Short mmCIF file of C-alpha atoms in Angstrom, two decimals:
data_model
loop_
_atom_site.label_atom_id
_atom_site.label_comp_id
_atom_site.label_asym_id
_atom_site.label_seq_id
_atom_site.Cartn_x
_atom_site.Cartn_y
_atom_site.Cartn_z
CA MET P 178 11.25 20.29 14.44
CA GLU P 179 8.05 21.35 15.31
CA TYR P 180 5.21 20.38 13.32
CA ARG P 181 1.43 21.85 12.62
CA LEU P 182 -0.46 18.86 13.51
CA PRO P 183 -2.92 17.80 10.96
CA ILE P 184 -6.14 19.11 11.99
CA GLU P 185 -4.35 22.72 12.51
CA GLN P 186 -2.79 22.03 8.78
CA PHE P 187 -6.09 21.45 7.37
CA ILE P 188 -7.56 24.41 9.21
CA HIS P 189 -4.78 26.54 7.70
CA THR P 190 -4.90 24.97 4.26
CA VAL P 191 -8.57 25.94 4.21
CA SER P 192 -7.77 29.83 4.90
CA GLN P 193 -5.24 30.05 2.41
CA ARG P 194 -6.99 28.44 -0.35
CA PRO P 195 -11.09 28.54 0.45
CA ASN P 196 -12.13 28.31 -3.28
CA ASP P 197 -9.17 26.05 -5.05
CA ILE P 198 -10.90 22.60 -5.66
CA TYR P 199 -9.52 19.88 -3.48
CA LEU P 200 -11.30 16.50 -4.06
CA HIS P 201 -12.62 14.77 -7.52
CA GLN P 202 -15.14 12.23 -6.60
CA PRO P 203 -16.89 9.63 -9.06
CA ARG P 204 -20.34 8.40 -8.82
CA ASN P 205 -21.96 6.26 -11.52
CA ARG P 206 -19.33 8.09 -14.11
CA GLU P 207 -20.39 11.52 -13.13
CA TRP P 208 -17.79 13.92 -11.62
CA THR P 209 -18.18 15.68 -8.54
CA THR P 210 -15.46 18.31 -7.20
CA TYR P 211 -15.13 19.95 -3.81
CA THR P 212 -13.17 23.09 -3.01
CA TRP P 213 -11.44 23.05 0.26
CA ALA P 214 -14.15 25.41 1.80
CA GLU P 215 -17.01 22.88 1.02
CA VAL P 216 -14.66 20.03 2.41
CA ASP P 217 -14.55 22.11 5.55
CA ASP P 218 -18.44 22.67 5.79
CA GLN P 219 -19.03 19.12 5.74
CA VAL P 220 -16.40 18.10 8.04
CA ARG P 221 -17.42 20.44 10.68
CA ARG P 222 -20.90 19.07 10.05
CA ILE P 223 -20.03 15.57 10.49
CA ALA P 224 -17.92 16.58 13.69
CA SER P 225 -20.99 18.07 15.50
CA GLY P 226 -22.92 15.01 14.53
CA PHE P 227 -20.47 13.04 15.93
CA LEU P 228 -20.46 14.88 19.05
CA ALA P 229 -24.32 15.21 19.26
CA GLN P 230 -24.58 11.43 19.52
CA GLY P 231 -23.06 11.65 22.98
CA LEU P 232 -19.39 10.42 21.59
CA GLN P 233 -16.47 11.98 23.86
CA PRO P 234 -13.06 13.14 22.81
CA GLY P 235 -10.84 9.81 23.18
CA ASP P 236 -13.63 7.38 22.04
CA LYS P 237 -12.73 5.27 18.86
CA VAL P 238 -14.73 5.57 15.73
CA ALA P 239 -14.15 2.81 13.12
CA ILE P 240 -14.15 3.42 9.20
CA ILE P 241 -14.99 0.67 6.67
CA ALA P 242 -14.97 1.89 3.09
CA LYS P 243 -13.48 2.22 0.17
CA ASN P 244 -11.69 5.31 -1.00
CA CYS P 245 -13.71 8.28 -1.46
CA ALA P 246 -13.99 12.13 -0.76
CA GLU P 247 -15.90 11.03 2.65
CA TRP P 248 -13.60 8.95 3.75
CA PHE P 249 -10.95 11.89 3.86
CA MET P 250 -13.94 14.32 5.15
CA THR P 251 -14.78 11.27 7.99
CA ASP P 252 -10.90 11.57 9.07
CA PHE P 253 -10.93 15.12 9.20
CA ALA P 254 -14.32 15.28 10.92
CA LEU P 255 -13.09 12.99 13.80
CA MET P 256 -9.73 14.63 14.26
CA MET P 257 -12.01 17.78 14.89
CA ALA P 258 -14.23 16.27 17.28
CA GLY P 259 -11.34 14.74 19.36
CA LEU P 260 -12.22 11.04 18.49
CA ILE P 261 -10.05 8.39 17.37
CA SER P 262 -10.37 6.62 14.12
CA VAL P 263 -9.73 2.79 13.59
CA PRO P 264 -9.57 2.01 10.02
CA ILE P 265 -10.75 -1.72 8.47
CA TYR P 266 -9.61 -2.82 5.27
CA THR P 267 -12.63 -3.43 3.00
CA THR P 268 -11.68 -6.95 2.60
CA ALA P 269 -11.35 -7.81 6.12
CA GLY P 270 -13.06 -11.04 7.09
CA GLU P 271 -15.64 -11.55 9.69
CA THR P 272 -13.11 -12.80 12.59
CA THR P 273 -11.01 -9.92 11.72
CA ILE P 274 -13.59 -7.26 11.87
CA ALA P 275 -14.76 -8.67 14.93
CA HIS P 276 -11.58 -8.43 16.80
CA VAL P 277 -10.80 -4.87 15.45
CA LEU P 278 -13.95 -3.51 16.97
CA SER P 279 -13.83 -5.38 19.83
CA HIS P 280 -10.24 -5.05 20.69
CA SER P 281 -10.21 -1.08 19.69
CA GLU P 282 -13.57 -0.82 21.89
CA ALA P 283 -14.98 1.20 18.91
CA LYS P 284 -17.99 3.13 19.63
CA ALA P 285 -19.45 3.95 16.08
CA ILE P 286 -18.50 2.62 12.74
CA VAL P 287 -18.76 4.88 9.36
CA ILE P 288 -19.42 2.49 6.53
CA GLY P 289 -19.14 3.11 3.09
CA LYS P 290 -18.90 1.19 -0.53
CA LEU P 291 -18.04 -2.35 0.08
CA ASP P 292 -17.81 -5.29 -2.51
CA SER P 293 -19.05 -7.64 0.08
CA SER P 294 -21.34 -6.72 3.26
CA VAL P 295 -21.66 -10.39 4.32
CA PRO P 296 -18.46 -10.04 6.57
CA LEU P 297 -19.61 -6.81 7.95
CA LEU P 298 -23.06 -7.63 8.84
CA LYS P 299 -21.75 -10.74 10.52
CA ALA P 300 -19.39 -9.17 13.12
CA LEU P 301 -21.30 -6.04 13.44
CA PRO P 302 -22.51 -5.55 17.25
CA GLU P 303 -25.90 -5.00 17.11
CA ASN P 304 -25.90 -1.73 19.40
CA LEU P 305 -22.72 0.19 17.43
CA LEU P 306 -23.60 3.23 16.24
CA ARG P 307 -23.92 3.12 12.44
CA LEU P 308 -23.02 5.88 10.46
CA SER P 309 -23.40 5.47 6.21
CA MET P 310 -21.60 7.36 3.70
CA PRO P 311 -23.76 8.65 0.78
CA TYR P 312 -23.31 5.46 -1.24
CA GLU P 313 -25.36 1.75 -1.65
CA THR P 314 -24.11 0.05 1.61
CA ILE P 315 -25.78 -1.69 4.25
CA GLU P 316 -28.29 -0.30 6.17
CA CYS P 317 -27.53 2.06 8.99
CA ALA P 318 -29.88 4.31 11.50
CA GLU P 319 -27.62 7.47 10.94
CA GLN P 320 -27.11 8.94 7.43
CA TRP P 321 -24.08 11.11 5.97
CA ASN P 322 -26.48 13.48 4.17
CA ASP P 323 -29.33 13.64 7.13
CA TRP P 324 -26.33 15.00 9.28
CA LEU P 325 -25.47 17.60 6.72
CA GLN P 326 -28.82 18.80 7.01
CA ARG P 327 -29.44 18.67 10.62
CA TYR P 328 -26.24 19.57 12.22
CA GLU P 329 -24.63 23.10 12.25
CA PRO P 330 -21.10 23.39 11.53
CA ILE P 331 -18.75 23.14 14.94
CA ASN P 332 -17.24 25.99 15.84
CA THR P 333 -14.85 24.99 18.41
CA VAL P 334 -12.11 22.23 17.74
CA HIS P 335 -10.31 19.67 19.90
CA GLN P 336 -7.03 20.89 20.79
CA TYR P 337 -4.44 18.45 20.22
CA GLN P 338 -0.89 17.63 21.87
CA PRO P 339 2.33 16.07 19.95
CA GLU P 340 1.77 12.97 22.22
CA ASP P 341 -1.91 12.62 21.87
CA MET P 342 -3.29 9.57 19.72
CA PHE P 343 -4.18 10.28 16.24
CA THR P 344 -5.31 6.93 14.95
CA LEU P 345 -5.05 3.28 15.80
CA VAL P 346 -4.31 1.14 12.74
CA TYR P 347 -4.37 -2.54 13.01
CA THR P 348 -1.28 -4.28 10.77
CA SER P 349 -2.99 -6.20 7.80
CA GLY P 350 -2.58 -9.62 9.69
CA SER P 351 -0.42 -11.89 7.23
CA THR P 352 -0.05 -14.00 10.42
CA GLY P 353 -2.33 -14.29 12.93
CA LEU P 354 -4.56 -11.64 14.18
CA PRO P 355 -3.71 -8.09 13.50
CA LYS P 356 -2.18 -6.07 16.28
CA GLY P 357 -3.24 -2.28 17.31
CA VAL P 358 -0.49 0.25 16.43
CA ILE P 359 -0.67 3.68 18.36
CA LEU P 360 0.22 6.42 15.92
CA THR P 361 0.40 10.00 17.86
CA GLN P 362 -0.32 13.14 16.29
CA LYS P 363 3.41 13.58 15.93
CA ASN P 364 4.15 10.28 14.24
CA VAL P 365 1.83 11.33 11.33
CA ALA P 366 2.53 15.14 11.10
CA SER P 367 6.07 14.34 10.98
CA SER P 368 6.03 11.53 8.26
CA SER P 369 3.63 13.52 6.12
CA TYR P 370 5.35 16.55 6.37
CA ASN P 371 8.51 14.97 5.39
CA VAL P 372 6.98 12.84 2.03
CA ALA P 373 5.05 16.10 1.20
CA HIS P 374 8.24 17.73 0.82
CA LEU P 375 10.32 15.20 -1.39
CA ASN P 376 9.54 16.31 -4.48
CA PRO P 377 8.38 19.74 -5.15
CA ASN P 378 4.66 20.44 -6.57
CA LEU P 379 3.02 22.86 -9.12
CA PRO P 380 -0.06 24.42 -9.45
CA GLY P 381 -2.72 22.24 -10.61
CA ASP P 382 -0.57 19.04 -9.58
CA ARG P 383 -3.06 15.97 -8.91
CA GLY P 384 -2.74 13.08 -6.84
CA LEU P 385 -4.72 9.76 -7.11
CA SER P 386 -6.38 7.94 -3.97
CA TYR P 387 -6.85 4.47 -4.52
CA LEU P 388 -4.76 2.27 -2.43
CA PRO P 389 -6.49 1.19 0.70
CA LEU P 390 -6.86 4.02 3.11
CA ALA P 391 -6.99 1.48 5.90
CA HIS P 392 -3.36 1.21 5.08
CA ILE P 393 -1.27 3.75 6.57
CA THR P 394 0.72 4.32 3.39
CA GLU P 395 -1.88 5.71 1.73
CA ARG P 396 -2.73 8.21 4.41
CA CYS P 397 0.73 8.98 5.10
CA VAL P 398 1.68 9.66 1.79
CA VAL P 399 -1.28 10.61 -0.13
CA GLU P 400 -4.12 11.99 2.56
CA LEU P 401 -2.27 13.98 5.35
CA PRO P 402 0.54 15.13 2.59
CA SER P 403 -1.92 16.90 0.41
CA LEU P 404 -2.75 19.22 3.47
CA TYR P 405 1.10 19.98 3.74
CA VAL P 406 1.56 20.49 0.28
CA PRO P 407 -1.67 21.31 -1.41
CA VAL P 408 -2.91 19.08 -4.37
CA GLU P 409 -5.97 17.85 -5.96
CA ILE P 410 -6.89 14.42 -5.18
CA VAL P 411 -8.82 12.24 -7.50
CA PHE P 412 -10.68 9.30 -6.30
CA VAL P 413 -11.33 5.73 -8.11
CA GLU P 414 -14.61 4.66 -8.57
CA SER P 415 -14.25 0.87 -9.08
CA LEU P 416 -11.77 -1.48 -10.65
CA ASP P 417 -13.44 -1.91 -13.62
CA THR P 418 -13.03 2.11 -14.02
CA PHE P 419 -9.57 2.27 -12.70
CA ILE P 420 -7.87 3.23 -16.28
CA ASP P 421 -10.47 5.49 -16.91
CA ASP P 422 -10.45 7.18 -13.92
CA ILE P 423 -6.18 7.54 -14.07
CA ARG P 424 -6.96 9.04 -17.45
CA TYR P 425 -9.59 11.43 -15.90
CA ALA P 426 -6.95 12.22 -13.27
CA ARG P 427 -3.86 12.76 -14.95
CA PRO P 428 -1.94 12.61 -12.01
CA SER P 429 1.52 14.43 -11.38
CA GLY P 430 2.52 11.55 -9.26
CA PHE P 431 1.48 7.99 -8.77
CA LEU P 432 2.06 5.52 -6.05
CA SER P 433 1.75 1.86 -6.50
CA VAL P 434 2.59 -1.71 -5.07
CA PRO P 435 4.80 -4.26 -6.61
CA ARG P 436 1.58 -6.56 -7.65
CA LEU P 437 0.00 -3.79 -9.28
CA TRP P 438 3.25 -2.81 -11.25
CA THR P 439 3.91 -6.06 -12.63
CA LYS P 440 0.26 -6.40 -13.82
CA PHE P 441 0.64 -3.07 -15.57
CA GLN P 442 3.80 -4.61 -17.50
CA SER P 443 1.89 -8.01 -18.03
CA GLN P 444 -1.09 -5.65 -19.78
CA ILE P 445 1.66 -3.89 -21.62
CA LEU P 446 3.56 -7.00 -22.93
CA ALA P 447 -0.16 -8.58 -23.67
CA GLN P 448 -0.34 -5.96 -26.42
CA ILE P 449 3.45 -6.31 -27.95
CA PRO P 450 5.98 -8.77 -27.09
CA ASN P 451 8.82 -7.47 -25.01
CA LYS P 452 11.44 -8.45 -27.64
CA LYS P 453 9.62 -6.52 -30.11
CA LEU P 454 8.98 -3.38 -27.45
CA GLN P 455 12.63 -3.45 -26.46
CA ARG P 456 14.00 -3.46 -30.13
CA LEU P 457 11.22 -0.06 -30.90
CA LEU P 458 12.17 1.66 -27.58
CA LYS P 459 16.21 1.64 -29.06
CA ILE P 460 15.35 3.67 -32.19
CA PRO P 461 15.81 7.45 -32.25
CA ILE P 462 12.42 9.12 -31.89
CA ILE P 463 10.39 6.10 -32.66
CA GLY P 464 11.25 4.95 -29.12
CA LYS P 465 10.29 8.07 -27.54
CA MET P 466 7.11 8.06 -29.18
CA VAL P 467 6.13 4.46 -28.08
CA ALA P 468 7.23 5.17 -24.44
CA HIS P 469 4.95 8.35 -24.62
CA LYS P 470 2.03 6.19 -26.31
CA ILE P 471 2.15 3.92 -23.41
CA ARG P 472 2.21 6.22 -20.82
CA LYS P 473 -0.46 7.93 -22.29
CA GLY P 474 -2.55 4.72 -22.45
CA LEU P 475 -2.41 4.17 -18.83
CA GLY P 476 -3.03 8.05 -17.91
CA LEU P 477 0.38 8.66 -16.65
CA ASP P 478 1.82 10.96 -19.44
CA LYS P 479 1.88 13.93 -17.19
CA ALA P 480 3.29 12.37 -14.00
CA ARG P 481 6.59 13.45 -12.87
CA THR P 482 6.86 11.14 -10.17
CA PHE P 483 6.25 7.69 -9.33
CA GLY P 484 6.74 5.55 -6.18
CA SER P 485 6.32 1.58 -5.43
CA GLY P 486 5.99 0.43 -1.62
CA THR P 487 4.72 -2.07 0.90
CA ALA P 488 6.97 -4.99 -0.32
CA PRO P 489 10.03 -5.31 -2.26
CA ILE P 490 10.12 -5.23 -6.23
CA SER P 491 12.37 -6.61 -8.69
CA PRO P 492 15.21 -3.99 -9.72
CA ASP P 493 14.68 -5.91 -13.32
CA VAL P 494 10.86 -4.87 -13.30
CA LEU P 495 12.44 -1.06 -12.38
CA GLU P 496 14.44 -0.82 -15.03
CA TRP P 497 11.71 -2.09 -17.66
CA PHE P 498 9.34 0.74 -16.54
CA ARG P 499 12.67 3.03 -16.75
CA GLY P 500 12.83 1.94 -20.46
CA ILE P 501 9.27 3.57 -21.17
CA GLY P 502 9.88 6.67 -18.91
CA ILE P 503 8.30 5.74 -16.14
CA ASN P 504 11.00 6.25 -13.40
CA ILE P 505 9.82 4.53 -9.89
CA SER P 506 11.54 5.56 -6.80
CA GLU P 507 11.15 2.55 -4.33
CA GLY P 508 10.42 3.18 -0.51
CA TRP P 509 10.38 1.38 2.71
CA GLY P 510 8.22 1.94 5.80
CA MET P 511 5.71 0.29 8.11
CA THR P 512 2.63 0.87 9.90
CA GLU P 513 4.56 1.16 13.09
CA THR P 514 6.72 3.94 11.46
CA ALA P 515 3.46 5.78 10.33
CA GLY P 516 4.58 5.39 6.55
CA ALA P 517 7.70 5.88 4.47
CA SER P 518 10.86 6.19 6.52
CA CYS P 519 13.27 5.50 3.47
CA SER P 520 12.93 6.25 -0.29
CA ASN P 521 14.68 6.63 -3.58
CA SER P 522 13.40 10.11 -3.93
CA PRO P 523 14.49 12.11 -5.75
CA TYR P 524 14.97 9.46 -7.92
CA SER P 525 18.48 8.12 -8.85
CA SER P 526 18.90 5.53 -11.33
CA ASN P 527 21.74 4.73 -10.02
CA ARG P 528 20.23 3.51 -6.91
CA ILE P 529 17.51 0.98 -8.61
CA GLY P 530 17.34 -1.76 -6.43
CA SER P 531 17.55 -0.08 -3.13
CA ILE P 532 14.85 1.92 -1.15
CA GLY P 533 17.29 4.95 -1.02
CA GLN P 534 18.12 6.40 1.84
CA PRO P 535 16.35 7.28 5.34
CA LEU P 536 14.22 10.45 5.55
CA ASP P 537 15.17 13.32 7.81
CA VAL P 538 12.60 12.31 10.35
CA VAL P 539 13.77 9.02 11.54
CA GLU P 540 17.45 7.56 11.84
CA MET P 541 18.19 3.80 10.95
CA LYS P 542 21.12 1.47 11.62
CA LEU P 543 21.29 -2.50 11.30
CA SER P 544 21.83 -4.92 14.22
CA GLY P 545 24.37 -7.74 14.13
CA ASP P 546 21.84 -9.91 12.39
CA LYS P 547 21.30 -7.04 9.92
CA GLU P 548 17.99 -6.42 11.03
CA ILE P 549 16.78 -2.63 10.56
CA LEU P 550 16.52 -0.78 13.66
CA ILE P 551 14.73 2.68 13.37
CA ARG P 552 14.08 5.35 15.89
CA GLY P 553 12.63 9.30 15.26
CA ASP P 554 9.88 11.19 15.38
CA SER P 555 7.61 9.04 13.01
CA VAL P 556 8.32 5.77 14.83
CA PHE P 557 5.60 4.70 17.27
CA ASN P 558 5.56 4.07 20.92
CA GLY P 559 3.41 0.99 21.45
CA TYR P 560 0.70 -1.77 20.68
CA TYR P 561 -2.77 -1.07 22.13
CA LYS P 562 -3.53 -3.08 25.14
CA ASN P 563 -0.35 -5.45 24.19
CA PRO P 564 2.70 -4.37 26.55
CA GLU P 565 4.28 -8.03 25.85
CA ALA P 566 4.34 -7.30 21.73
CA THR P 567 5.38 -3.80 22.66
CA ALA P 568 8.55 -5.13 24.84
CA GLU P 569 9.57 -7.41 22.52
CA SER P 570 9.80 -5.05 19.79
CA PHE P 571 12.18 -2.53 21.15
CA VAL P 572 15.84 -2.79 22.11
CA GLU P 573 17.37 0.55 23.92
CA GLY P 574 14.74 2.63 22.06
CA TRP P 575 15.15 1.52 18.56
CA PHE P 576 12.30 -0.24 17.17
CA ARG P 577 12.81 -3.95 15.51
CA THR P 578 11.56 -3.83 12.29
CA GLY P 579 12.01 -7.43 11.36
CA ASP P 580 13.18 -6.67 8.17
CA THR P 581 16.78 -7.13 6.88
CA ALA P 582 18.90 -4.95 4.76
CA GLU P 583 22.38 -3.90 3.85
CA ILE P 584 23.99 -0.29 3.56
CA GLN P 585 25.60 0.05 0.22
CA ALA P 586 28.83 1.86 -0.77
CA ASP P 587 26.36 5.03 -1.94
CA GLY P 588 24.63 5.04 1.65
CA SER P 589 21.48 3.69 0.01
CA TRP P 590 19.64 0.74 1.73
CA LYS P 591 18.70 -2.58 0.20
CA ILE P 592 16.42 -4.79 1.58
CA ILE P 593 17.27 -8.40 1.72
CA GLY P 594 14.21 -10.22 3.30
CA ARG P 595 12.44 -10.36 6.60
CA ILE P 596 13.72 -12.64 9.77
CA LYS P 597 10.88 -14.57 9.74
CA GLU P 598 10.72 -15.28 6.11
CA GLN P 599 13.85 -17.13 5.98
CA PHE P 600 13.59 -20.90 6.01
CA LYS P 601 15.80 -23.75 6.46
CA THR P 602 16.58 -26.34 3.83
CA GLY P 603 17.33 -30.06 4.52
CA LYS P 604 21.08 -29.20 4.77
CA GLY P 605 20.48 -27.17 7.76
CA LYS P 606 21.26 -23.77 5.55
CA TYR P 607 18.76 -20.96 5.90
CA VAL P 608 17.54 -18.87 2.90
CA ALA P 609 16.01 -15.70 2.40
CA PRO P 610 13.09 -15.85 -0.25
CA VAL P 611 13.35 -12.38 -1.13
CA PRO P 612 16.56 -11.79 -3.21
CA ILE P 613 15.86 -14.89 -5.29
CA GLU P 614 12.13 -13.69 -5.94
CA SER P 615 13.98 -10.16 -6.94
CA LEU P 616 16.41 -12.23 -9.79
CA LEU P 617 13.10 -14.27 -11.48
CA GLY P 618 11.60 -11.04 -11.85
CA ARG P 619 13.83 -9.96 -14.42
CA ASP P 620 11.65 -12.63 -16.46
CA ALA P 621 8.90 -10.07 -17.60
CA ASP P 622 6.63 -13.20 -18.17
CA ILE P 623 6.78 -13.92 -14.24
CA GLU P 624 3.93 -11.89 -13.15
CA GLN P 625 4.18 -13.49 -9.37
CA VAL P 626 6.60 -15.60 -7.61
CA CYS P 627 7.07 -17.40 -4.19
CA VAL P 628 9.99 -19.23 -3.15
CA MET P 629 9.96 -22.08 -0.63
CA GLY P 630 11.84 -24.76 0.66
CA VAL P 631 11.59 -25.77 4.18
CA GLY P 632 13.12 -29.53 4.78
CA ARG P 633 13.93 -29.81 1.09
CA LYS P 634 17.58 -30.34 -0.11
CA GLN P 635 17.04 -27.21 -2.08
CA PRO P 636 14.53 -24.47 -2.70
CA ILE P 637 11.67 -24.59 -5.30
CA ALA P 638 9.73 -21.34 -6.95
CA LEU P 639 6.07 -21.19 -7.41
CA VAL P 640 5.08 -18.51 -10.27
CA VAL P 641 1.98 -17.27 -12.13
CA LEU P 642 2.58 -16.21 -15.64
CA GLY P 643 1.43 -13.01 -16.68
CA GLU P 644 -0.98 -12.07 -19.34
CA GLY P 645 1.46 -11.16 -21.86
CA ALA P 646 3.16 -14.83 -21.69
CA LEU P 647 1.09 -16.09 -24.71
CA ARG P 648 2.90 -18.80 -25.69
CA THR P 649 2.57 -22.54 -25.95
CA PRO P 650 3.36 -24.63 -22.66
CA GLU P 651 6.37 -26.13 -24.30
CA ALA P 652 7.73 -22.44 -25.04
CA ALA P 653 7.21 -21.30 -21.59
CA GLN P 654 8.86 -24.01 -20.15
CA ALA P 655 11.79 -23.67 -22.44
CA LEU P 656 12.30 -20.21 -21.58
CA LEU P 657 11.57 -20.25 -18.06
CA GLU P 658 14.42 -22.99 -17.86
CA GLU P 659 16.69 -20.36 -19.37
CA THR P 660 15.84 -18.12 -16.47
CA LEU P 661 16.57 -20.59 -13.99
CA THR P 662 19.83 -21.79 -15.07
CA GLU P 663 20.74 -17.95 -15.48
CA VAL P 664 19.27 -17.12 -11.88
CA ASN P 665 20.91 -20.36 -10.42
CA SER P 666 24.14 -19.14 -11.88
CA GLU P 667 24.14 -16.11 -9.28
CA LEU P 668 23.39 -18.26 -6.27
CA GLU P 669 25.37 -19.56 -3.58
CA SER P 670 25.01 -23.56 -3.88
CA HIS P 671 22.54 -23.74 -0.82
CA GLN P 672 20.39 -21.30 -2.57
CA THR P 673 20.04 -22.61 -6.09
CA LEU P 674 16.41 -23.60 -7.21
CA ASP P 675 15.86 -26.99 -7.83
CA HIS P 676 12.26 -26.30 -10.08
CA ILE P 677 10.23 -23.73 -11.11
CA ILE P 678 6.15 -24.64 -10.59
CA ILE P 679 3.68 -22.52 -12.93
CA THR P 680 0.65 -22.48 -10.86
CA GLU P 681 -3.00 -22.65 -12.48
CA SER P 682 -4.32 -19.69 -10.60
CA THR P 683 -3.14 -16.18 -9.68
CA TRP P 684 -2.61 -15.21 -6.06
CA ASP P 685 -5.25 -12.88 -4.40
CA ILE P 686 -7.20 -11.40 -1.41
CA GLU P 687 -9.91 -13.39 -2.29
CA ASN P 688 -8.40 -16.53 -2.23
CA ASP P 689 -6.42 -15.54 1.02
CA LEU P 690 -3.00 -15.60 -0.52
CA LEU P 691 -2.16 -12.11 -0.61
CA THR P 692 -2.65 -9.34 2.21
CA PRO P 693 -5.08 -6.26 1.46
CA THR P 694 -1.95 -4.49 0.75
CA LEU P 695 -1.07 -7.42 -1.83
CA LYS P 696 1.95 -8.50 0.05
CA LEU P 697 2.21 -12.68 -0.31
CA LYS P 698 0.70 -14.54 2.80
CA ARG P 699 3.83 -16.74 2.67
CA ASN P 700 2.09 -19.34 5.48
CA ASN P 701 -0.97 -19.46 3.43
CA LEU P 702 0.73 -20.47 0.11
CA GLU P 703 2.85 -22.67 1.85
CA GLU P 704 -0.19 -24.52 3.24
CA ARG P 705 -2.06 -24.44 0.00
CA TYR P 706 1.05 -25.43 -2.28
CA GLY P 707 3.43 -27.42 0.42
CA HIS P 708 2.88 -30.82 -0.77
CA PHE P 709 5.10 -29.92 -3.79
CA LEU P 710 8.02 -29.65 -0.93
CA THR P 711 7.40 -33.63 -0.67
CA LEU P 712 6.54 -34.52 -4.26
CA PRO P 713 9.06 -36.25 -6.39
CA LEU P 714 9.12 -33.40 -8.79
CA LYS P 715 10.85 -34.54 -12.46
CA GLY P 716 11.80 -31.65 -14.70
CA LYS P 717 13.14 -28.37 -14.18
CA VAL P 718 9.74 -26.55 -15.04
CA ILE P 719 6.87 -28.00 -14.29
CA TRP P 720 2.86 -27.39 -14.89
CA GLU P 721 0.83 -27.54 -11.67
CA LYS P 722 -1.47 -29.30 -13.68
CA ASP P 723 1.15 -32.04 -14.97
CA LEU P 724 1.69 -32.93 -10.96
#
């Protein structure tokens, strides 16, 4: 199938609906809206500004900024000028930023809002062209609003071929330095087009952009699909205003990640105990009122579709949300596949616990050791300046994803884990942690969980309790022991857990235990808590403070 390439689609949509509102941007709690024509005007002026600095088609330009209207506009402007975007996570450390800027050979950088500018200032070369978005950020010689005044809109837009590079995306780096993934115009066009057509949109539909735009999911599931099936996009100003901004947006669709879904669950259970909630939900009429009140409190009362991706989520969490009318479609994809490649969308409750079926844009199959192999229009062809890694990642034209899965009787796919995450116990048996973590996720008091056990006779689980687990330590231990017994009854003997250890602090990006997309950094968790593997542990459920 031939796809209209992203910048062609943008221009087409502008021509079809110039006066329709496209973007909603909050600044100091004041909302600014931009029509498609207004976005187009700024995009063309910024593109003109890039070319006026002497940048040539094919040059790389880094973007480091929190999600905002100008992030979208920068992306579109780079496309118009024939430049290659290199997004960087705002949470990246000095080493990662320096690596990405050097390895990509970036000729310029666009800088927006940051929680901390220290790592960027340490990594930023003095001679790199800097353009600042119109927010408080580090000092730059070039300013967004100055360019809007100084430059006329570009008239001649760069013409692309499907195999031309669209963007250079560096993986989030859960282990080692990130690799640069080359995604072509065809890769992102095919992925975004197919995602846009998964669920029908209605006039006035809105989406929310808050997951990092440096990650391919937000770009190919939110940003670029908004061009192919136009919707209004609302941005979030800050973590503190997150719920207020969702309530303003009242999105028709909402995408999140497992860590945030379990966080929402914990916050709800902090207000009402789970047993009481489940009892109320079973009462006719009252149950629907309670569920609607919860959804409205989250700002999700208008949402028809919900999604979860980037990491596995427990089926029990999905069933819990289903009980309050939030039907979450789990999806799967990678940077290397330009975002979503498989999805339980349209939603089917019979497929809870699976990632659904492959999108039309790809083919998937399993290798002999159950690794997912994939090929298709959205799948990349190689890593930037890394032929060795590229060669290792393909077998007979199929990309080796590193994820393992099973194909179920109804044709849906179920993720088992990652090949590299499996560990060998002292018995010489291999254990995949993800399925065990998923079983533990049925306990609504557990907000985060990591199973480890290299060299131990039996694995152990580390857990972080949620806000709703407001109990005495003794009561928490007793209930977790019930969960442990129940979970172990469903596992093979070499998988059964010896202990659950309740850790004192949460795992987050700041303490380097989660990636920017909120996946577990297992190596870092094992480095921090690895001493538990050798301690003579007493008791089935143990608080970290007691060790």
